[in-house]
Amino acid sequence: MKVSLIWTSPRPEKTIAVAMRRCYSTKPIEEIESELEQKGAEYWKYLLGKAMQDKSLDVLEHFTMTLLVEGAGETEVGNLVRGFPYLRATQLKDSDWLLSLNSRTLVELWRDPRGKGFAQLVVSELDGANVCPIFNEMAFGERIRAS
Amino acid sequence: MRWLSEREFVRVKLLYNTDLDALKRVLAQKGVAFDPEALMDHVVYMFEIEDCSRVTTHQLVRHRAVSYDQESQRFSAATREGVVTPASIQTNEAAYKAYDEALKTVYSAYEKMVAAGVPKEDARYILPSAIKTKLVMTLNARNLMHLVWQRTALQAQWEIRELASTLHSLAREATPELWAKIIER
């Protein structure tokens, strides 16, 4: 199975931070966004760490991505989709698929033996594209320590 | 990104959407024809919704397989100016008087309870559903289309109809090819 990243939502760590601040702030979005810009990536990392620690993974659902999966059989994809209903798959042709998911589902796939192999391929793509270095370190840190 | 619907209630801003062209390039590379129906699960929108009543967000969050993060009343103080008043009340003098009096009583009780040391999460039990709220919402085109179909229907309530039609306008403007087939109500 080959996984390639087609698209990810822009500035994932900041988007997750926006969702977290939305829950606890009465300010309009423009003010939350400029406050987050001012405080910078260290603060986004702090908020993300807090979400992971509190197991408030809902905020991760706003970081979304679409992948091209090549060389995957219907059974293989079917098993993933059945186990993880928020993972959406569309067969393009033969063994080629479009798959969309959010980063909460990615974390859940990573933590589940049924999804770990697929999650590793996705995380490696995210690493390669340097889309979300803070998120990858916080969510999949064991991979970094192990290598 | 600009705000749509600069009114007294319900303001919506599109924070991001999936790049449809990136998906179309992959389809072309694979020799697969563009089919809006096939891409509905893969095009995602994230919206900020503000100045919407909690009456309407109770209706909104009944749409599942959608991600929401909403301003919490557990920790943020409620403010009295932030309420949505339906036109049927606004335009009826006797009704508006009753509404306004009730709000004054409720907010006065809320403020007294908070001042007396009651946690906001408990004092909020008295707050009205008319209170304005803010939330972020992320969903794919399939779920958004279902929401638009149901909540722009004539039997839906005015505020969520306004919200659904604003969501529809923003999504259609961002990704027109995907929305070409939806039948306007």
mmCIF file of C-alpha atoms in Angstrom, chain B residues 1-115:
data_model
loop_
_atom_site.group_PDB
_atom_site.id
_atom_site.type_symbol
_atom_site.label_atom_id
_atom_site.label_comp_id
_atom_site.label_asym_id
_atom_site.label_seq_id
_atom_site.Cartn_x
_atom_site.Cartn_y
_atom_site.Cartn_z
ATOM 1 C CA MET B 1 -11.837 35.719 4.574
ATOM 2 C CA ARG B 2 -14.813 38.033 4.942
ATOM 3 C CA TRP B 3 -17.846 37.786 7.155
ATOM 4 C CA LEU B 4 -21.131 36.991 5.531
ATOM 5 C CA SER B 5 -24.385 38.185 7.020
ATOM 6 C CA GLU B 6 -23.487 41.277 9.041
ATOM 7 C CA ARG B 7 -26.739 41.321 10.965
ATOM 8 C CA GLU B 8 -27.907 41.385 14.504
ATOM 9 C CA PHE B 9 -27.847 37.599 14.682
ATOM 10 C CA VAL B 10 -25.856 34.787 13.094
ATOM 11 C CA ARG B 11 -22.511 35.729 11.596
ATOM 12 C CA VAL B 12 -20.618 33.057 9.695
ATOM 13 C CA LYS B 13 -17.045 32.978 8.440
ATOM 14 C CA LEU B 14 -15.417 30.249 6.366
ATOM 15 C CA LEU B 15 -12.041 29.515 7.997
ATOM 16 C CA TYR B 16 -10.850 27.013 5.389
ATOM 17 C CA ASN B 17 -12.040 24.526 2.802
ATOM 18 C CA THR B 18 -10.387 21.637 0.976
ATOM 19 C CA ASP B 19 -8.637 22.648 -2.235
ATOM 20 C CA LEU B 20 -10.910 21.107 -4.869
ATOM 21 C CA ASP B 21 -8.298 21.675 -7.588
ATOM 22 C CA ALA B 22 -5.803 19.462 -5.719
ATOM 23 C CA LEU B 23 -8.374 16.635 -5.752
ATOM 24 C CA LYS B 24 -9.194 17.229 -9.434
ATOM 25 C CA ARG B 25 -5.500 17.003 -10.355
ATOM 26 C CA VAL B 26 -5.334 13.543 -8.753
ATOM 27 C CA LEU B 27 -8.469 12.439 -10.620
ATOM 28 C CA ALA B 28 -6.948 13.658 -13.921
ATOM 29 C CA GLN B 29 -3.680 11.889 -13.168
ATOM 30 C CA LYS B 30 -5.615 8.657 -12.584
ATOM 31 C CA GLY B 31 -7.815 9.159 -15.666
ATOM 32 C CA VAL B 32 -10.991 9.330 -13.545
ATOM 33 C CA ALA B 33 -13.768 11.743 -14.611
ATOM 34 C CA PHE B 34 -14.725 14.535 -12.157
ATOM 35 C CA ASP B 35 -17.844 13.524 -10.268
ATOM 36 C CA PRO B 36 -19.121 15.908 -7.568
ATOM 37 C CA GLU B 37 -20.975 13.042 -5.874
ATOM 38 C CA ALA B 38 -17.736 11.068 -5.432
ATOM 39 C CA LEU B 39 -15.910 14.018 -3.874
ATOM 40 C CA MET B 40 -18.591 14.951 -1.327
ATOM 41 C CA ASP B 41 -16.881 12.996 1.452
ATOM 42 C CA HIS B 42 -13.497 14.546 0.706
ATOM 43 C CA VAL B 43 -14.220 18.263 0.576
ATOM 44 C CA VAL B 44 -14.240 19.693 4.094
ATOM 45 C CA TYR B 45 -15.228 23.154 5.394
ATOM 46 C CA MET B 46 -14.388 24.768 8.725
ATOM 47 C CA PHE B 47 -16.696 27.608 9.815
ATOM 48 C CA GLU B 48 -16.775 30.097 12.664
ATOM 49 C CA ILE B 49 -20.343 30.886 13.743
ATOM 50 C CA GLU B 50 -21.009 33.855 16.025
ATOM 51 C CA ASP B 51 -23.966 35.696 17.527
ATOM 52 C CA CYS B 52 -26.240 32.730 17.133
ATOM 53 C CA SER B 53 -28.645 31.798 19.941
ATOM 54 C CA ARG B 54 -28.230 28.616 21.952
ATOM 55 C CA VAL B 55 -31.740 27.689 20.745
ATOM 56 C CA THR B 56 -30.270 27.368 17.270
ATOM 57 C CA THR B 57 -27.034 25.656 18.266
ATOM 58 C CA HIS B 58 -29.107 22.983 20.080
ATOM 59 C CA GLN B 59 -30.731 22.332 16.703
ATOM 60 C CA LEU B 60 -27.389 22.514 14.882
ATOM 61 C CA VAL B 61 -25.548 19.949 17.016
ATOM 62 C CA ARG B 62 -28.219 17.364 16.258
ATOM 63 C CA HIS B 63 -26.370 17.010 12.949
ATOM 64 C CA ARG B 64 -23.851 14.293 13.767
ATOM 65 C CA ALA B 65 -20.570 13.246 12.138
ATOM 66 C CA VAL B 66 -19.760 16.951 12.373
ATOM 67 C CA SER B 67 -17.057 18.437 14.624
ATOM 68 C CA TYR B 68 -18.060 21.253 16.968
ATOM 69 C CA ASP B 69 -16.202 23.289 19.580
ATOM 70 C CA GLN B 70 -18.453 25.810 21.300
ATOM 71 C CA GLU B 71 -17.915 28.644 23.759
ATOM 72 C CA SER B 72 -18.401 27.130 27.209
ATOM 73 C CA GLN B 73 -20.620 28.718 29.837
ATOM 74 C CA ARG B 74 -18.778 26.774 32.531
ATOM 75 C CA PHE B 75 -15.911 29.232 32.604
ATOM 76 C CA SER B 76 -16.900 32.350 30.612
ATOM 77 C CA ALA B 77 -19.186 34.927 32.187
ATOM 78 C CA ALA B 78 -22.511 35.514 30.450
ATOM 79 C CA THR B 79 -23.228 39.085 29.367
ATOM 80 C CA ARG B 80 -26.627 40.625 29.262
ATOM 81 C CA GLU B 81 -26.295 42.362 25.900
ATOM 82 C CA GLY B 82 -25.701 39.049 24.146
ATOM 83 C CA VAL B 83 -29.207 37.751 23.437
ATOM 84 C CA VAL B 84 -31.139 37.092 20.239
ATOM 85 C CA THR B 85 -34.665 38.519 20.247
ATOM 86 C CA PRO B 86 -37.094 36.951 17.764
ATOM 87 C CA ALA B 87 -38.996 39.412 15.532
ATOM 88 C CA SER B 88 -42.332 38.118 16.848
ATOM 89 C CA ILE B 89 -41.323 39.399 20.291
ATOM 90 C CA GLN B 90 -39.525 42.528 19.102
ATOM 91 C CA THR B 91 -42.553 43.777 17.192
ATOM 92 C CA ASN B 92 -45.088 43.071 19.940
ATOM 93 C CA GLU B 93 -44.973 45.696 22.634
ATOM 94 C CA ALA B 94 -46.581 43.620 25.400
ATOM 95 C CA ALA B 95 -44.491 40.558 24.553
ATOM 96 C CA TYR B 96 -41.263 42.542 24.383
ATOM 97 C CA LYS B 97 -41.981 44.107 27.774
ATOM 98 C CA ALA B 98 -42.457 40.657 29.332
ATOM 99 C CA TYR B 99 -39.317 39.345 27.582
ATOM 100 C CA ASP B 100 -37.183 42.274 28.671
ATOM 101 C CA GLU B 101 -38.398 42.081 32.276
ATOM 102 C CA ALA B 102 -37.690 38.353 32.427
ATOM 103 C CA LEU B 103 -34.172 38.870 31.041
ATOM 104 C CA LYS B 104 -33.465 41.579 33.611
ATOM 105 C CA THR B 105 -34.587 39.250 36.415
ATOM 106 C CA VAL B 106 -32.582 36.310 35.083
ATOM 107 C CA TYR B 107 -29.363 38.252 34.582
ATOM 108 C CA SER B 108 -29.683 39.990 37.908
ATOM 109 C CA ALA B 109 -30.031 36.578 39.592
ATOM 110 C CA TYR B 110 -27.051 35.230 37.599
ATOM 111 C CA GLU B 111 -24.841 38.148 38.621
ATOM 112 C CA LYS B 112 -25.937 37.878 42.262
ATOM 113 C CA MET B 113 -25.159 34.147 42.321
ATOM 114 C CA VAL B 114 -21.704 34.624 40.777
ATOM 115 C CA ALA B 115 -20.998 37.480 43.218
#
